[in-house]
Short mmCIF file of C-alpha atoms in Angstrom, two decimals:
data_model
loop_
_atom_site.label_atom_id
_atom_site.label_comp_id
_atom_site.label_asym_id
_atom_site.label_seq_id
_atom_site.Cartn_x
_atom_site.Cartn_y
_atom_site.Cartn_z
CA MET G 1 0.17 -0.30 0.39
CA THR G 2 2.60 1.96 0.87
CA GLU G 3 4.53 1.49 -2.39
CA THR G 4 1.39 1.79 -4.37
CA LEU G 5 0.71 5.58 -3.02
CA LEU G 6 4.39 6.99 -3.39
CA ASN G 7 4.69 5.65 -6.35
CA SER G 8 3.55 8.76 -7.98
CA LEU G 9 2.59 11.85 -6.61
CA GLU G 10 0.08 12.23 -9.06
CA PHE G 11 -2.36 9.76 -7.00
CA PHE G 12 -3.14 12.93 -4.68
CA HIS G 13 -5.31 15.62 -5.26
CA SER G 14 -2.89 18.48 -7.12
CA ILE G 15 -3.49 21.64 -8.13
CA LYS G 16 -1.27 23.30 -11.71
CA SER G 17 -0.60 27.04 -12.07
CA LYS G 18 -1.50 28.59 -14.51
CA LYS G 19 0.77 31.48 -14.65
CA ILE G 20 3.84 30.19 -13.30
CA LYS G 21 6.43 27.34 -14.89
CA ASN G 22 9.27 27.93 -11.66
CA GLY G 23 9.95 23.81 -11.02
CA LYS G 24 8.78 24.81 -7.69
CA LEU G 25 6.82 22.46 -6.06
CA LEU G 26 4.82 22.16 -2.60
CA VAL G 27 3.61 18.93 -1.21
CA ILE G 28 1.25 19.55 2.01
CA LEU G 29 0.45 16.36 4.63
CA ASP G 30 -2.98 17.40 5.36
CA TYR G 31 -3.90 20.74 3.97
CA ASP G 32 -7.76 21.71 4.86
CA TYR G 33 -6.96 22.77 8.69
CA PHE G 34 -5.37 26.48 7.68
CA LEU G 35 -5.98 26.97 3.26
CA GLN G 36 -8.69 28.93 2.52
CA LYS G 37 -9.08 30.29 -1.48
CA LYS G 38 -7.19 33.23 -1.06
CA ASP G 39 -4.47 31.01 0.49
CA PHE G 40 -4.24 29.08 -2.80
CA ASN G 41 -4.08 31.88 -5.10
CA ILE G 42 -1.05 33.02 -3.18
CA LEU G 43 0.50 29.32 -3.71
CA LEU G 44 -0.09 29.28 -7.29
CA ASN G 45 1.80 32.50 -8.10
CA LYS G 46 4.78 30.96 -6.12
CA PHE G 47 4.56 27.04 -7.31
CA GLU G 48 4.49 25.37 -10.37
CA ARG G 49 2.24 22.84 -8.81
CA LEU G 50 0.27 22.04 -5.19
CA TYR G 51 0.35 18.47 -4.01
CA PHE G 52 -2.07 17.44 -1.31
CA ILE G 53 -1.68 14.32 0.89
CA PRO G 54 -4.92 14.30 2.91
CA ILE G 55 -3.79 12.90 6.74
CA GLU G 56 -5.79 9.62 6.59
CA GLU G 57 -3.54 8.64 3.75
CA SER G 58 -0.33 10.49 4.79
CA ILE G 59 -0.44 8.48 8.62
CA LYS G 60 -0.60 5.21 6.56
CA LEU G 61 2.97 5.64 4.70
CA GLU G 62 5.75 3.69 6.74
CA SER G 63 8.08 6.65 7.94
CA TYR G 64 8.46 9.97 7.05
CA SER G 65 12.37 8.73 5.52
CA LEU G 66 10.37 6.95 3.09
CA LEU G 67 8.31 9.65 2.11
CA LYS G 68 11.61 11.92 1.44
CA ARG G 69 13.38 9.21 -0.48
CA LYS G 70 11.03 8.80 -2.89
CA LEU G 71 9.97 12.50 -3.41
CA HIS G 72 13.97 13.13 -3.36
CA LYS G 73 14.13 10.39 -6.36
CA THR G 74 11.53 11.78 -8.65
CA TYR G 75 11.42 15.82 -8.09
CA SER G 76 13.64 18.75 -6.97
CA ASN G 77 13.18 21.88 -6.30
CA LEU G 78 10.56 20.82 -4.04
CA THR G 79 9.20 22.19 -0.60
CA LEU G 80 7.00 19.68 1.89
CA ILE G 81 5.29 21.01 4.91
CA TYR G 82 3.94 19.13 7.75
CA ASN G 83 1.69 20.02 10.75
CA PRO G 84 3.67 19.13 14.08
CA GLU G 85 0.44 18.10 15.00
CA TYR G 86 1.42 14.29 13.19
CA GLN G 87 4.97 14.44 13.92
CA LYS G 88 3.66 11.48 16.15
CA TYR G 89 2.72 8.77 13.17
CA PHE G 90 6.49 9.72 11.57
CA GLY G 91 8.34 9.15 15.09
CA ASN G 92 11.06 11.50 15.17
CA LYS G 93 12.25 11.41 11.86
CA ILE G 94 11.00 14.68 10.76
CA GLU G 95 13.76 17.17 11.01
CA LEU G 96 13.57 20.90 9.76
CA GLY G 97 15.84 22.71 7.41
CA PHE G 98 17.27 21.56 3.52
CA ASP G 99 18.47 18.43 2.12
CA ARG G 100 21.75 17.69 1.60
CA ASP G 101 22.03 18.47 -1.95
CA ASN G 102 19.71 22.00 -0.64
CA GLN G 103 16.67 20.17 -3.57
CA ILE G 104 13.93 19.63 -0.57
CA VAL G 105 13.03 22.06 1.86
CA VAL G 106 11.25 20.54 5.11
CA LYS G 107 9.12 23.44 7.36
CA ASN G 108 6.49 23.06 10.13
CA VAL G 109 3.03 24.85 9.24
CA PHE G 110 3.80 27.60 11.74
CA ASP G 111 6.57 28.54 9.20
CA PHE G 112 5.30 28.30 6.70
CA CYS G 113 2.23 30.39 7.39
CA GLU G 114 3.93 32.87 8.48
CA ILE G 115 6.19 33.70 5.63
CA TYR G 116 4.05 32.33 2.63
CA LEU G 117 0.72 33.57 4.09
CA LYS G 118 1.38 36.29 6.21
CA LYS G 119 -0.51 34.41 9.37
CA CYS G 120 0.19 32.59 12.38
CA TYR G 121 -0.89 29.14 12.41
CA VAL G 122 -3.67 28.28 14.78
CA SER G 123 -4.23 24.51 15.63
CA ASP G 124 -8.10 23.41 16.29
CA ASN G 125 -6.40 21.65 19.33
CA VAL G 126 -5.94 23.67 22.52
CA SER G 127 -3.23 21.69 23.60
CA ILE G 128 -0.88 22.67 20.46
CA LEU G 129 0.64 25.80 20.80
CA ASN G 130 2.18 28.06 18.10
CA PRO G 131 5.99 28.76 19.02
CA ASN G 132 6.58 30.86 17.32
CA LEU G 133 3.79 33.35 19.53
CA ASN G 134 5.77 32.63 22.58
CA ASN G 135 6.28 35.81 24.93
CA LEU G 136 4.48 37.73 22.48
CA GLN G 137 4.93 41.23 23.72
CA TYR G 138 2.67 44.52 23.80
CA PHE G 139 3.80 47.28 21.21
CA GLY G 140 6.39 49.06 22.63
CA ILE G 141 6.89 53.01 23.02
CA ILE G 142 7.41 53.89 19.57
CA THR G 143 5.31 52.02 17.98
CA ARG G 144 2.40 53.16 20.30
CA ILE G 145 3.68 56.93 19.48
CA ILE G 146 3.50 55.53 15.30
CA LYS G 147 0.30 54.73 16.15
CA LYS G 148 -1.37 57.24 17.64
CA SER G 149 -0.36 59.69 16.15
CA VAL G 150 -1.95 57.66 13.13
CA ASP G 151 -5.02 57.48 15.01
CA TRP G 152 -5.61 61.50 16.16
CA PHE G 153 -4.56 62.34 12.27
CA VAL G 154 -6.62 59.94 10.29
CA GLY G 155 -9.61 59.62 12.83
CA LEU G 156 -10.06 63.58 12.75
CA SER G 157 -9.95 63.60 9.11
CA ILE G 158 -12.97 60.83 8.86
CA TYR G 159 -14.58 62.88 11.66
CA LEU G 160 -14.54 66.27 9.69
CA ILE G 161 -15.57 64.51 6.31
CA SER G 162 -17.93 62.38 7.58
CA GLN G 163 -20.86 64.80 9.40
CA PRO G 164 -23.23 64.79 6.73
CA LEU G 165 -23.42 61.06 7.50
CA TRP G 166 -24.08 61.73 11.18
CA LEU G 167 -27.05 63.74 10.21
CA ILE G 168 -28.38 61.24 7.43
CA SER G 169 -28.33 58.37 10.14
CA ALA G 170 -29.76 60.04 12.69
CA ILE G 171 -32.71 61.43 10.99
CA ARG G 172 -33.05 57.39 8.91
CA ILE G 173 -32.78 55.53 12.17
CA ASN G 174 -35.14 57.80 14.03
CA LEU G 175 -37.72 56.99 10.67
CA GLU G 176 -37.29 53.38 10.22
CA SER G 177 -36.71 52.20 13.48
CA PRO G 178 -37.50 54.47 16.75
CA GLY G 179 -35.63 54.62 19.49
CA PRO G 180 -31.91 55.40 20.56
CA ILE G 181 -29.82 56.77 17.15
CA PHE G 182 -26.54 55.60 19.20
CA PHE G 183 -25.62 51.51 20.55
CA LYS G 184 -23.39 50.95 23.48
CA GLN G 185 -22.06 47.66 23.95
CA SER G 186 -19.72 46.02 26.43
CA ARG G 187 -16.45 44.65 24.93
CA ILE G 188 -13.34 43.23 25.94
CA GLY G 189 -10.23 45.57 25.35
CA ILE G 190 -6.52 45.44 25.73
CA ARG G 191 -5.66 43.51 28.69
CA ASN G 192 -8.93 42.01 29.02
CA ASN G 193 -9.74 45.39 30.50
CA GLU G 194 -13.63 46.03 29.55
CA ILE G 195 -15.33 49.03 27.08
CA ASN G 196 -18.15 50.07 25.69
CA VAL G 197 -18.10 50.42 22.61
CA ILE G 198 -20.27 52.83 20.54
CA LYS G 199 -22.43 52.60 17.31
CA PHE G 200 -25.43 53.76 15.24
CA ARG G 201 -27.42 51.24 16.00
CA SER G 202 -28.59 49.16 12.80
CA MET G 203 -30.75 46.76 14.32
CA GLN G 204 -34.52 46.63 16.02
CA VAL G 205 -34.70 47.95 19.62
CA ASP G 206 -35.17 44.37 21.07
CA ALA G 207 -32.66 42.78 18.68
CA GLU G 208 -31.63 40.74 21.70
CA LYS G 209 -34.21 40.07 23.69
CA LEU G 210 -33.98 36.21 23.47
CA GLY G 211 -29.60 36.44 24.22
CA ALA G 212 -26.18 37.63 22.82
CA GLN G 213 -26.02 35.95 19.35
CA PHE G 214 -23.75 36.63 16.42
CA SER G 215 -25.59 38.74 13.36
CA LYS G 216 -25.87 36.73 10.34
CA LYS G 217 -26.00 37.65 6.49
CA ASN G 218 -29.27 38.87 5.66
CA ASP G 219 -30.31 38.81 9.36
CA ALA G 220 -34.36 40.03 9.86
CA ARG G 221 -33.12 42.22 13.21
CA ILE G 222 -31.47 44.44 10.93
CA PHE G 223 -33.65 47.25 9.26
CA GLN G 224 -32.83 48.25 5.62
CA TRP G 225 -30.58 51.67 6.58
CA GLY G 226 -29.24 49.28 9.05
CA LYS G 227 -27.73 47.04 6.44
CA ILE G 228 -26.59 49.81 4.32
CA MET G 229 -24.53 51.08 7.52
CA ARG G 230 -22.91 48.19 8.12
CA THR G 231 -22.46 47.41 4.44
CA THR G 232 -20.08 50.72 4.43
CA ARG G 233 -19.17 50.34 7.99
CA ILE G 234 -21.14 53.96 8.66
CA ASP G 235 -22.23 52.67 11.98
CA GLU G 236 -18.66 52.60 13.28
CA LEU G 237 -18.44 56.24 12.86
CA PRO G 238 -19.09 56.48 16.79
CA GLN G 239 -16.72 54.76 17.76
CA LEU G 240 -13.95 57.73 16.82
CA PHE G 241 -15.17 58.86 20.18
CA ASN G 242 -13.80 55.50 21.60
CA ILE G 243 -10.42 56.15 19.69
CA ILE G 244 -10.21 59.49 21.81
CA LYS G 245 -10.95 58.22 24.98
CA GLY G 246 -7.94 56.04 24.25
CA GLU G 247 -9.94 53.11 24.40
CA LEU G 248 -9.68 51.65 20.83
CA SER G 249 -7.06 52.39 18.16
CA LEU G 250 -8.04 52.99 14.29
CA ILE G 251 -6.53 49.46 13.39
CA GLY G 252 -6.46 46.32 15.40
CA PRO G 253 -7.92 42.86 16.50
CA ARG G 254 -11.51 44.06 16.63
CA PRO G 255 -12.88 43.87 20.24
CA GLU G 256 -15.48 40.71 20.68
CA ARG G 257 -17.68 40.70 23.67
CA LYS G 258 -16.81 38.64 26.60
CA VAL G 259 -19.73 35.93 26.65
CA PHE G 260 -17.89 35.28 23.22
CA ILE G 261 -14.77 35.16 24.41
CA ASP G 262 -15.55 32.40 27.07
CA VAL G 263 -16.32 30.42 24.40
CA PHE G 264 -13.57 30.92 22.10
CA LYS G 265 -10.73 30.72 24.83
CA GLU G 266 -11.94 27.50 25.46
CA LYS G 267 -12.00 26.18 21.66
CA ILE G 268 -8.69 27.88 20.31
CA PRO G 269 -5.30 27.84 21.48
CA GLN G 270 -3.86 31.31 22.40
CA TYR G 271 -7.07 33.34 21.75
CA GLU G 272 -6.62 35.78 24.46
CA ASP G 273 -3.43 36.84 22.93
CA ARG G 274 -5.19 39.27 20.86
CA HIS G 275 -5.57 41.10 24.02
CA THR G 276 -1.67 42.18 23.86
CA VAL G 277 -2.92 45.29 21.96
CA LYS G 278 -5.97 47.72 21.74
CA PRO G 279 -8.50 46.56 19.93
CA GLY G 280 -9.52 48.49 16.10
CA ILE G 281 -12.44 49.70 14.73
CA THR G 282 -10.89 47.83 11.64
CA GLY G 283 -8.02 45.33 10.98
CA TYR G 284 -6.15 42.80 9.76
CA ALA G 285 -8.53 40.07 9.75
CA GLN G 286 -11.07 42.51 8.28
CA ILE G 287 -9.47 43.06 5.04
CA MET G 288 -7.82 39.26 4.83
CA TYR G 289 -10.61 37.25 5.90
CA PRO G 290 -14.50 37.09 4.37
CA TYR G 291 -17.90 37.51 6.58
CA GLY G 292 -17.79 34.88 9.43
CA ALA G 293 -18.95 34.26 13.00
CA GLY G 294 -18.73 31.00 14.90
CA ALA G 295 -15.51 29.40 16.36
CA LYS G 296 -14.24 28.39 12.89
CA ASP G 297 -14.41 31.43 11.62
CA ALA G 298 -12.91 33.56 15.24
CA ARG G 299 -10.03 30.96 14.72
CA HIS G 300 -9.25 31.83 11.09
CA LYS G 301 -9.59 35.52 11.89
CA LEU G 302 -6.87 35.46 14.73
CA MET G 303 -4.54 33.92 12.84
CA TYR G 304 -4.28 37.25 10.88
CA ASP G 305 -4.58 38.90 14.35
CA LEU G 306 -1.70 38.05 16.00
CA TYR G 307 0.30 37.97 12.68
CA TYR G 308 -0.31 42.08 12.66
CA ILE G 309 0.53 42.11 16.25
CA LYS G 310 3.69 40.04 15.88
CA ASN G 311 4.72 41.81 12.67
CA TRP G 312 3.71 45.40 13.08
CA THR G 313 5.04 48.14 10.51
CA ILE G 314 3.89 51.22 9.42
CA VAL G 315 3.79 50.22 6.37
CA LEU G 316 1.45 47.34 7.04
CA GLU G 317 -0.81 49.49 9.33
CA LEU G 318 -1.41 52.01 5.95
CA LYS G 319 -1.87 49.35 3.71
CA ILE G 320 -4.90 48.23 6.25
CA ILE G 321 -5.94 51.50 6.14
CA PHE G 322 -6.44 51.78 2.29
CA LYS G 323 -7.70 48.10 1.55
CA THR G 324 -10.37 48.79 4.46
CA ILE G 325 -11.49 52.13 2.30
CA ILE G 326 -11.29 49.89 -0.64
CA THR G 327 -14.07 47.29 1.31
CA ILE G 328 -15.84 50.23 1.95
CA VAL G 329 -15.96 52.14 -1.85
CA ASN G 330 -16.68 48.54 -3.05
CA LYS G 331 -19.51 47.82 -0.37
CA LYS G 332 -17.71 44.68 0.81
CA GLY G 333 -17.50 45.04 4.53
CA HIS G 334 -18.48 42.97 7.33
#
């Protein structure tokens, strides 16, 4: 069975790039735990062909060394990615680094995701921690000064430019769903401090009479102007007051409600690491991951949030601001 599996990589699911012909091949042992459509597109711009070996097949292999010998015999210029969670199936034979002739590169999924996909891999197993995130620190003083300057400059500019939208929103909310114009909700901020974020109300007054729940697409609780505000993120404008108070930043992990955090931190390893920095009105996860709710989506968004915290630069900050504006203009907000 093992020899049959390894005689040809064509046996496994594969995707060939339509653009790249560089001879670079990528083999991934078990892949559905971290790849999205966006990731496939990124990898197909770097590798000529992607091969995927599902874990139910890869665990049947006699040893990693046999797999490596077969790959080396057939292919060169190949990168092999593995999940450390499954290393037990191969004993201690997986070694990081380069093959002797530099033809086969072996990487674990933690390094691979951060280098190639610009996100920090988070397992769906709470006992598996990403070693690259050990001792994740609060932003340093220089970074905080830069972020604060960006917050004040961009925030004040948005506030002045958006004044007509404040007036229009107040009128439309009052007409479509009489009640308070603004909506305050308790969220968790930096160092797990509780804050009250302010938004334009986009749901009916009794939207949570049955208790806390995630909003979803085509949510019946959202009135017409509320849908428009959510799509264009007009509903987020009052959070500029939270920025002025120093509770929020313009860019950062989105602040979540405690009731959901209590669930997520039990299911998602290193979830609370996102609270090492101020939350933001928008963030890296918002521009990189599609709309979603629940633990699965929270885990994937966390991968981007942790990458932002670990690899922050002013270039990344400005990139997020630019892409957020593009998202709003294209009406793809979530």
